[in-house]
Amino acid sequence: MECINKTYIVTIIKVFITGVVILAILGIVTIFININKNNGIKEATTYEFPLQRDVIEQVIEEKQLTWWIEDEQSFIEDQSIFSCRNNEDVFCSLNTYCGDKGRFIILQFHFPQDYTSEQIQQFNQKEWLNILEVACKFYCNSIDTNKVYKEFLSYLERRDSVKHEYGYFAKRIDDTHFRVNLSSFRNDSSHYQLSALRIMNNKAYENIVASRVDGWKSYSVSKGIKIIDDINVLDIREIKPEEQLVRLIVKGHLKDIKRLKKIPKNLQEALTYHPHKDDYFTAKLTDDTGSIDVFLIKTSLNSSELGQNRNHYIDYYPKDKLIIINFSTLNK
């Protein structure tokens, strides 16, 4: 009888200890979740791409935005494009895609011809953060929108929309590329207007950049700009300064990439607009024949990616020996 009681007591103790352990684990998990919430860490929510109408309308309603969908269409499989408009007749094209060419969301904006300076200021103050939040929510809810927005505002503080007509804010978070295109507001150049917002993964980024090649070549032909294809670094030095501008396609890689501290005189004199130091890097373009100093228009590709062998699409000013890389695509 005494043995049975001991066994019974031992069993009760084991059950009790097991219960305590389970409660402790649950308590730790609860504390961890609360800490994450307090630190602003969001649970990742990924919407299925391409976005569907009901998802967009649901998020617009949740955010209490004054936008609505007035049309929808798609030109290719795995893509959806929605035409949206707000109460002030501002138009937004919302384009989402997920397929063999990557995953992206692109918002493009058009403002009414009679939009006033006061309206654009109010739009910028009230809508920019909302637009970024919605785009990030659609793309991946775990993105720290406030951090990206603060960096964007810091970027704007260093710019003058009258002097620097265009803005290209680029940001990289892991596999996610952000790109905000700004242009001077046509009715008051002292303010910027939002032209486009792009959020994309690496694969989409590379494909979107590659899609620029045909347009780059067509524009060159239309303006009578000579294109020299597949030229090496050594031969660049031999180009005679007979033309003001020549366009080059050079295969190679970049190294020693650095931010500009100020705009050099030769870069300022060559361009027809006022460049901003935030929009350019310096680097050395290198191939089997040597290296040459170049300017690189700001990109969200990292040093490792730019160090890969790529096709570089270049504006070359022979008189000043000035080389500006517009964009670079992977060699296939």
PDB file of N, CA and C in Angstrom, residues 154-235:
ATOM      1  N   SER A 154      14.671  63.053 -45.425  1.00  0.00           N
ATOM      2  CA  SER A 154      16.041  63.555 -45.263  1.00  0.00           C
ATOM      3  C   SER A 154      16.680  63.817 -46.620  1.00  0.00           C
ATOM      4  N   TYR A 155      16.415  62.940 -47.555  1.00  0.00           N
ATOM      5  CA  TYR A 155      16.899  63.115 -48.932  1.00  0.00           C
ATOM      6  C   TYR A 155      16.334  64.409 -49.524  1.00  0.00           C
ATOM      7  N   LEU A 156      15.046  64.669 -49.303  1.00  0.00           N
ATOM      8  CA  LEU A 156      14.402  65.859 -49.854  1.00  0.00           C
ATOM      9  C   LEU A 156      14.934  67.142 -49.238  1.00  0.00           C
ATOM     10  N   GLU A 157      15.295  67.086 -47.962  1.00  0.00           N
ATOM     11  CA  GLU A 157      15.786  68.286 -47.279  1.00  0.00           C
ATOM     12  C   GLU A 157      17.069  68.819 -47.912  1.00  0.00           C
ATOM     13  N   ARG A 158      17.807  67.957 -48.573  1.00  0.00           N
ATOM     14  CA  ARG A 158      19.088  68.355 -49.170  1.00  0.00           C
ATOM     15  C   ARG A 158      18.932  68.826 -50.620  1.00  0.00           C
ATOM     16  N   ARG A 159      17.689  68.871 -51.091  1.00  0.00           N
ATOM     17  CA  ARG A 159      17.459  69.199 -52.506  1.00  0.00           C
ATOM     18  C   ARG A 159      16.695  70.509 -52.662  1.00  0.00           C
ATOM     19  N   ASP A 160      16.857  71.104 -53.824  1.00  0.00           N
ATOM     20  CA  ASP A 160      16.119  72.308 -54.214  1.00  0.00           C
ATOM     21  C   ASP A 160      15.434  71.974 -55.541  1.00  0.00           C
ATOM     22  N   SER A 161      14.100  71.918 -55.535  1.00  0.00           N
ATOM     23  CA  SER A 161      13.372  71.485 -56.733  1.00  0.00           C
ATOM     24  C   SER A 161      13.509  72.467 -57.894  1.00  0.00           C
ATOM     25  N   VAL A 162      13.885  73.715 -57.619  1.00  0.00           N
ATOM     26  CA  VAL A 162      14.111  74.680 -58.695  1.00  0.00           C
ATOM     27  C   VAL A 162      15.462  74.407 -59.356  1.00  0.00           C
ATOM     28  N   LYS A 163      16.478  74.220 -58.534  1.00  0.00           N
ATOM     29  CA  LYS A 163      17.826  73.967 -59.050  1.00  0.00           C
ATOM     30  C   LYS A 163      17.965  72.527 -59.545  1.00  0.00           C
ATOM     31  N   HIS A 164      17.476  71.574 -58.759  1.00  0.00           N
ATOM     32  CA  HIS A 164      17.573  70.160 -59.108  1.00  0.00           C
ATOM     33  C   HIS A 164      16.172  69.692 -59.526  1.00  0.00           C
ATOM     34  N   GLU A 165      15.915  69.704 -60.815  1.00  0.00           N
ATOM     35  CA  GLU A 165      14.561  69.514 -61.328  1.00  0.00           C
ATOM     36  C   GLU A 165      13.983  68.136 -61.019  1.00  0.00           C
ATOM     37  N   TYR A 166      14.850  67.142 -60.930  1.00  0.00           N
ATOM     38  CA  TYR A 166      14.382  65.767 -60.739  1.00  0.00           C
ATOM     39  C   TYR A 166      14.985  65.164 -59.474  1.00  0.00           C
ATOM     40  N   GLY A 167      14.272  64.214 -58.904  1.00  0.00           N
ATOM     41  CA  GLY A 167      14.751  63.498 -57.739  1.00  0.00           C
ATOM     42  C   GLY A 167      14.616  62.005 -57.955  1.00  0.00           C
ATOM     43  N   TYR A 168      15.631  61.252 -57.524  1.00  0.00           N
ATOM     44  CA  TYR A 168      15.611  59.796 -57.659  1.00  0.00           C
ATOM     45  C   TYR A 168      16.035  59.183 -56.330  1.00  0.00           C
ATOM     46  N   PHE A 169      15.074  58.970 -55.449  1.00  0.00           N
ATOM     47  CA  PHE A 169      15.375  58.362 -54.157  1.00  0.00           C
ATOM     48  C   PHE A 169      15.453  56.851 -54.327  1.00  0.00           C
ATOM     49  N   ALA A 170      16.576  56.261 -53.917  1.00  0.00           N
ATOM     50  CA  ALA A 170      16.775  54.817 -54.035  1.00  0.00           C
ATOM     51  C   ALA A 170      17.128  54.249 -52.671  1.00  0.00           C
ATOM     52  N   LYS A 171      16.497  53.141 -52.319  1.00  0.00           N
ATOM     53  CA  LYS A 171      16.711  52.510 -51.021  1.00  0.00           C
ATOM     54  C   LYS A 171      16.685  51.000 -51.201  1.00  0.00           C
ATOM     55  N   ARG A 172      17.518  50.320 -50.433  1.00  0.00           N
ATOM     56  CA  ARG A 172      17.606  48.862 -50.514  1.00  0.00           C
ATOM     57  C   ARG A 172      17.426  48.265 -49.124  1.00  0.00           C
ATOM     58  N   ILE A 173      16.514  47.310 -48.982  1.00  0.00           N
ATOM     59  CA  ILE A 173      16.359  46.541 -47.753  1.00  0.00           C
ATOM     60  C   ILE A 173      16.376  45.070 -48.149  1.00  0.00           C
ATOM     61  N   ASP A 174      17.484  44.396 -47.865  1.00  0.00           N
ATOM     62  CA  ASP A 174      17.632  42.978 -48.220  1.00  0.00           C
ATOM     63  C   ASP A 174      17.385  42.788 -49.719  1.00  0.00           C
ATOM     64  N   ASP A 175      16.354  42.036 -50.069  1.00  0.00           N
ATOM     65  CA  ASP A 175      16.043  41.736 -51.468  1.00  0.00           C
ATOM     66  C   ASP A 175      15.073  42.751 -52.076  1.00  0.00           C
ATOM     67  N   THR A 176      14.734  43.799 -51.325  1.00  0.00           N
ATOM     68  CA  THR A 176      13.714  44.750 -51.769  1.00  0.00           C
ATOM     69  C   THR A 176      14.339  46.074 -52.188  1.00  0.00           C
ATOM     70  N   HIS A 177      14.008  46.510 -53.400  1.00  0.00           N
ATOM     71  CA  HIS A 177      14.483  47.791 -53.940  1.00  0.00           C
ATOM     72  C   HIS A 177      13.344  48.805 -53.925  1.00  0.00           C
ATOM     73  N   PHE A 178      13.618  50.000 -53.406  1.00  0.00           N
ATOM     74  CA  PHE A 178      12.668  51.108 -53.457  1.00  0.00           C
ATOM     75  C   PHE A 178      13.202  52.156 -54.437  1.00  0.00           C
ATOM     76  N   ARG A 179      12.301  52.725 -55.208  1.00  0.00           N
ATOM     77  CA  ARG A 179      12.691  53.804 -56.119  1.00  0.00           C
ATOM     78  C   ARG A 179      11.548  54.809 -56.184  1.00  0.00           C
ATOM     79  N   VAL A 180      11.838  56.064 -55.828  1.00  0.00           N
ATOM     80  CA  VAL A 180      10.841  57.135 -55.909  1.00  0.00           C
ATOM     81  C   VAL A 180      11.332  58.155 -56.928  1.00  0.00           C
ATOM     82  N   ASN A 181      10.535  58.409 -57.954  1.00  0.00           N
ATOM     83  CA  ASN A 181      10.861  59.409 -58.967  1.00  0.00           C
ATOM     84  C   ASN A 181      10.051  60.677 -58.699  1.00  0.00           C
ATOM     85  N   LEU A 182      10.757  61.799 -58.639  1.00  0.00           N
ATOM     86  CA  LEU A 182      10.127  63.093 -58.409  1.00  0.00           C
ATOM     87  C   LEU A 182      10.457  64.026 -59.563  1.00  0.00           C
ATOM     88  N   SER A 183       9.555  64.941 -59.838  1.00  0.00           N
ATOM     89  CA  SER A 183       9.825  65.981 -60.838  1.00  0.00           C
ATOM     90  C   SER A 183       9.273  67.297 -60.315  1.00  0.00           C
ATOM     91  N   SER A 184       9.818  68.397 -60.806  1.00  0.00           N
ATOM     92  CA  SER A 184       9.323  69.709 -60.389  1.00  0.00           C
ATOM     93  C   SER A 184       7.864  69.869 -60.791  1.00  0.00           C
ATOM     94  N   PHE A 185       7.069  70.358 -59.877  1.00  0.00           N
ATOM     95  CA  PHE A 185       5.650  70.588 -60.164  1.00  0.00           C
ATOM     96  C   PHE A 185       5.529  71.636 -61.264  1.00  0.00           C
ATOM     97  N   ARG A 186       4.829  71.306 -62.338  1.00  0.00           N
ATOM     98  CA  ARG A 186       4.825  72.176 -63.531  1.00  0.00           C
ATOM     99  C   ARG A 186       4.204  73.551 -63.272  1.00  0.00           C
ATOM    100  N   ASN A 187       3.312  73.655 -62.294  1.00  0.00           N
ATOM    101  CA  ASN A 187       2.666  74.938 -62.021  1.00  0.00           C
ATOM    102  C   ASN A 187       3.377  75.754 -60.942  1.00  0.00           C
ATOM    103  N   ASP A 188       4.402  75.147 -60.329  1.00  0.00           N
ATOM    104  CA  ASP A 188       5.192  75.852 -59.318  1.00  0.00           C
ATOM    105  C   ASP A 188       6.447  75.028 -59.053  1.00  0.00           C
ATOM    106  N   SER A 189       7.549  75.385 -59.688  1.00  0.00           N
ATOM    107  CA  SER A 189       8.763  74.572 -59.626  1.00  0.00           C
ATOM    108  C   SER A 189       9.430  74.569 -58.256  1.00  0.00           C
ATOM    109  N   SER A 190       8.896  75.336 -57.302  1.00  0.00           N
ATOM    110  CA  SER A 190       9.465  75.331 -55.949  1.00  0.00           C
ATOM    111  C   SER A 190       9.020  74.106 -55.157  1.00  0.00           C
ATOM    112  N   HIS A 191       8.193  73.246 -55.790  1.00  0.00           N
ATOM    113  CA  HIS A 191       7.736  72.021 -55.131  1.00  0.00           C
ATOM    114  C   HIS A 191       7.916  70.825 -56.060  1.00  0.00           C
ATOM    115  N   TYR A 192       8.148  69.678 -55.442  1.00  0.00           N
ATOM    116  CA  TYR A 192       8.204  68.435 -56.207  1.00  0.00           C
ATOM    117  C   TYR A 192       6.819  67.813 -56.318  1.00  0.00           C
ATOM    118  N   GLN A 193       6.613  67.070 -57.397  1.00  0.00           N
ATOM    119  CA  GLN A 193       5.434  66.223 -57.499  1.00  0.00           C
ATOM    120  C   GLN A 193       5.895  64.778 -57.643  1.00  0.00           C
ATOM    121  N   LEU A 194       5.111  63.871 -57.105  1.00  0.00           N
ATOM    122  CA  LEU A 194       5.433  62.454 -57.149  1.00  0.00           C
ATOM    123  C   LEU A 194       5.108  61.903 -58.529  1.00  0.00           C
ATOM    124  N   SER A 195       6.122  61.359 -59.195  1.00  0.00           N
ATOM    125  CA  SER A 195       5.917  60.784 -60.527  1.00  0.00           C
ATOM    126  C   SER A 195       5.677  59.284 -60.458  1.00  0.00           C
ATOM    127  N   ALA A 196       6.523  58.577 -59.690  1.00  0.00           N
ATOM    128  CA  ALA A 196       6.383  57.121 -59.623  1.00  0.00           C
ATOM    129  C   ALA A 196       7.012  56.579 -58.353  1.00  0.00           C
ATOM    130  N   LEU A 197       6.447  55.481 -57.877  1.00  0.00           N
ATOM    131  CA  LEU A 197       6.981  54.729 -56.752  1.00  0.00           C
ATOM    132  C   LEU A 197       7.077  53.272 -57.175  1.00  0.00           C
ATOM    133  N   ARG A 198       8.270  52.689 -57.031  1.00  0.00           N
ATOM    134  CA  ARG A 198       8.487  51.289 -57.392  1.00  0.00           C
ATOM    135  C   ARG A 198       9.051  50.528 -56.204  1.00  0.00           C
ATOM    136  N   ILE A 199       8.490  49.349 -55.946  1.00  0.00           N
ATOM    137  CA  ILE A 199       9.034  48.424 -54.959  1.00  0.00           C
ATOM    138  C   ILE A 199       9.160  47.081 -55.665  1.00  0.00           C
ATOM    139  N   MET A 200      10.353  46.478 -55.630  1.00  0.00           N
ATOM    140  CA  MET A 200      10.569  45.267 -56.427  1.00  0.00           C
ATOM    141  C   MET A 200      11.655  44.405 -55.798  1.00  0.00           C
ATOM    142  N   ASN A 201      11.669  43.132 -56.164  1.00  0.00           N
ATOM    143  CA  ASN A 201      12.750  42.259 -55.705  1.00  0.00           C
ATOM    144  C   ASN A 201      13.907  42.309 -56.701  1.00  0.00           C
ATOM    145  N   ASN A 202      14.996  41.602 -56.384  1.00  0.00           N
ATOM    146  CA  ASN A 202      16.201  41.660 -57.221  1.00  0.00           C
ATOM    147  C   ASN A 202      15.928  41.275 -58.671  1.00  0.00           C
ATOM    148  N   LYS A 203      15.166  40.193 -58.843  1.00  0.00           N
ATOM    149  CA  LYS A 203      14.908  39.698 -60.190  1.00  0.00           C
ATOM    150  C   LYS A 203      14.136  40.719 -61.010  1.00  0.00           C
ATOM    151  N   ALA A 204      13.121  41.313 -60.409  1.00  0.00           N
ATOM    152  CA  ALA A 204      12.336  42.337 -61.104  1.00  0.00           C
ATOM    153  C   ALA A 204      13.191  43.558 -61.411  1.00  0.00           C
ATOM    154  N   TYR A 205      14.055  43.934 -60.460  1.00  0.00           N
ATOM    155  CA  TYR A 205      14.937  45.080 -60.671  1.00  0.00           C
ATOM    156  C   TYR A 205      15.806  44.876 -61.903  1.00  0.00           C
ATOM    157  N   GLU A 206      16.456  43.721 -61.977  1.00  0.00           N
ATOM    158  CA  GLU A 206      17.335  43.438 -63.111  1.00  0.00           C
ATOM    159  C   GLU A 206      16.551  43.440 -64.422  1.00  0.00           C
ATOM    160  N   ASN A 207      15.348  42.889 -64.427  1.00  0.00           N
ATOM    161  CA  ASN A 207      14.549  42.834 -65.647  1.00  0.00           C
ATOM    162  C   ASN A 207      14.028  44.210 -66.060  1.00  0.00           C
ATOM    163  N   ILE A 208      13.652  45.025 -65.094  1.00  0.00           N
ATOM    164  CA  ILE A 208      13.172  46.370 -65.413  1.00  0.00           C
ATOM    165  C   ILE A 208      14.302  47.221 -65.985  1.00  0.00           C
ATOM    166  N   VAL A 209      15.498  47.103 -65.394  1.00  0.00           N
ATOM    167  CA  VAL A 209      16.657  47.832 -65.925  1.00  0.00           C
ATOM    168  C   VAL A 209      16.970  47.369 -67.348  1.00  0.00           C
ATOM    169  N   ALA A 210      16.931  46.049 -67.578  1.00  0.00           N
ATOM    170  CA  ALA A 210      17.217  45.510 -68.917  1.00  0.00           C
ATOM    171  C   ALA A 210      16.206  46.002 -69.948  1.00  0.00           C
ATOM    172  N   SER A 211      14.971  46.250 -69.507  1.00  0.00           N
ATOM    173  CA  SER A 211      13.936  46.712 -70.437  1.00  0.00           C
ATOM    174  C   SER A 211      14.173  48.142 -70.912  1.00  0.00           C
ATOM    175  N   ARG A 212      15.114  48.854 -70.280  1.00  0.00           N
ATOM    176  CA  ARG A 212      15.415  50.233 -70.674  1.00  0.00           C
ATOM    177  C   ARG A 212      16.307  50.303 -71.907  1.00  0.00           C
ATOM    178  N   VAL A 213      16.936  49.204 -72.257  1.00  0.00           N
ATOM    179  CA  VAL A 213      17.950  49.230 -73.314  1.00  0.00           C
ATOM    180  C   VAL A 213      17.379  49.709 -74.644  1.00  0.00           C
ATOM    181  N   ASP A 214      16.265  49.143 -75.084  1.00  0.00           N
ATOM    182  CA  ASP A 214      15.690  49.520 -76.387  1.00  0.00           C
ATOM    183  C   ASP A 214      15.329  50.995 -76.430  1.00  0.00           C
ATOM    184  N   GLY A 215      14.753  51.491 -75.339  1.00  0.00           N
ATOM    185  CA  GLY A 215      14.395  52.910 -75.286  1.00  0.00           C
ATOM    186  C   GLY A 215      15.626  53.802 -75.320  1.00  0.00           C
ATOM    187  N   TRP A 216      16.667  53.381 -74.626  1.00  0.00           N
ATOM    188  CA  TRP A 216      17.930  54.122 -74.607  1.00  0.00           C
ATOM    189  C   TRP A 216      18.516  54.210 -76.009  1.00  0.00           C
ATOM    190  N   LYS A 217      18.475  53.112 -76.741  1.00  0.00           N
ATOM    191  CA  LYS A 217      19.010  53.095 -78.108  1.00  0.00           C
ATOM    192  C   LYS A 217      18.131  53.921 -79.046  1.00  0.00           C
ATOM    193  N   SER A 218      16.816  53.773 -78.930  1.00  0.00           N
ATOM    194  CA  SER A 218      15.891  54.513 -79.805  1.00  0.00           C
ATOM    195  C   SER A 218      16.028  56.010 -79.608  1.00  0.00           C
ATOM    196  N   TYR A 219      16.148  56.435 -78.361  1.00  0.00           N
ATOM    197  CA  TYR A 219      16.312  57.862 -78.073  1.00  0.00           C
ATOM    198  C   TYR A 219      17.610  58.379 -78.697  1.00  0.00           C
ATOM    199  N   SER A 220      18.668  57.588 -78.590  1.00  0.00           N
ATOM    200  CA  SER A 220      19.956  57.993 -79.161  1.00  0.00           C
ATOM    201  C   SER A 220      19.838  58.206 -80.666  1.00  0.00           C
ATOM    202  N   VAL A 221      19.174  57.269 -81.347  1.00  0.00           N
ATOM    203  CA  VAL A 221      18.994  57.370 -82.802  1.00  0.00           C
ATOM    204  C   VAL A 221      18.163  58.584 -83.147  1.00  0.00           C
ATOM    205  N   SER A 222      17.092  58.833 -82.388  1.00  0.00           N
ATOM    206  CA  SER A 222      16.198  59.966 -82.684  1.00  0.00           C
ATOM    207  C   SER A 222      16.900  61.308 -82.512  1.00  0.00           C
ATOM    208  N   LYS A 223      17.882  61.353 -81.620  1.00  0.00           N
ATOM    209  CA  LYS A 223      18.618  62.596 -81.369  1.00  0.00           C
ATOM    210  C   LYS A 223      19.928  62.671 -82.151  1.00  0.00           C
ATOM    211  N   GLY A 224      20.191  61.664 -82.983  1.00  0.00           N
ATOM    212  CA  GLY A 224      21.412  61.662 -83.775  1.00  0.00           C
ATOM    213  C   GLY A 224      22.666  61.432 -82.965  1.00  0.00           C
ATOM    214  N   ILE A 225      22.529  60.761 -81.833  1.00  0.00           N
ATOM    215  CA  ILE A 225      23.696  60.482 -80.974  1.00  0.00           C
ATOM    216  C   ILE A 225      24.319  59.160 -81.410  1.00  0.00           C
ATOM    217  N   LYS A 226      25.595  59.182 -81.665  1.00  0.00           N
ATOM    218  CA  LYS A 226      26.309  57.990 -82.109  1.00  0.00           C
ATOM    219  C   LYS A 226      26.442  56.987 -80.963  1.00  0.00           C
ATOM    220  N   ILE A 227      26.197  55.692 -81.275  1.00  0.00           N
ATOM    221  CA  ILE A 227      26.370  54.619 -80.305  1.00  0.00           C
ATOM    222  C   ILE A 227      27.535  53.737 -80.748  1.00  0.00           C
ATOM    223  N   ILE A 228      28.485  53.519 -79.850  1.00  0.00           N
ATOM    224  CA  ILE A 228      29.583  52.585 -80.110  1.00  0.00           C
ATOM    225  C   ILE A 228      29.360  51.364 -79.217  1.00  0.00           C
ATOM    226  N   ASP A 229      29.094  50.251 -79.848  1.00  0.00           N
ATOM    227  CA  ASP A 229      28.744  49.027 -79.113  1.00  0.00           C
ATOM    228  C   ASP A 229      29.990  48.174 -78.868  1.00  0.00           C
ATOM    229  N   ASP A 230      29.998  47.506 -77.706  1.00  0.00           N
ATOM    230  CA  ASP A 230      31.033  46.518 -77.388  1.00  0.00           C
ATOM    231  C   ASP A 230      32.441  47.092 -77.516  1.00  0.00           C
ATOM    232  N   ILE A 231      32.669  48.218 -76.877  1.00  0.00           N
ATOM    233  CA  ILE A 231      33.979  48.849 -76.879  1.00  0.00           C
ATOM    234  C   ILE A 231      34.679  48.548 -75.557  1.00  0.00           C
ATOM    235  N   ASN A 232      35.993  48.390 -75.566  1.00  0.00           N
ATOM    236  CA  ASN A 232      36.705  48.120 -74.317  1.00  0.00           C
ATOM    237  C   ASN A 232      37.238  49.411 -73.702  1.00  0.00           C
ATOM    238  N   VAL A 233      37.715  49.299 -72.461  1.00  0.00           N
ATOM    239  CA  VAL A 233      38.171  50.471 -71.722  1.00  0.00           C
ATOM    240  C   VAL A 233      39.344  51.154 -72.415  1.00  0.00           C
ATOM    241  N   LEU A 234      40.290  50.382 -72.929  1.00  0.00           N
ATOM    242  CA  LEU A 234      41.473  50.953 -73.578  1.00  0.00           C
ATOM    243  C   LEU A 234      41.082  51.804 -74.778  1.00  0.00           C
ATOM    244  N   ASP A 235      40.121  51.334 -75.585  1.00  0.00           N
ATOM    245  CA  ASP A 235      39.724  52.056 -76.795  1.00  0.00           C
ATOM    246  C   ASP A 235      38.928  53.326 -76.505  1.00  0.00           C
TER     247      ASP A 235
END
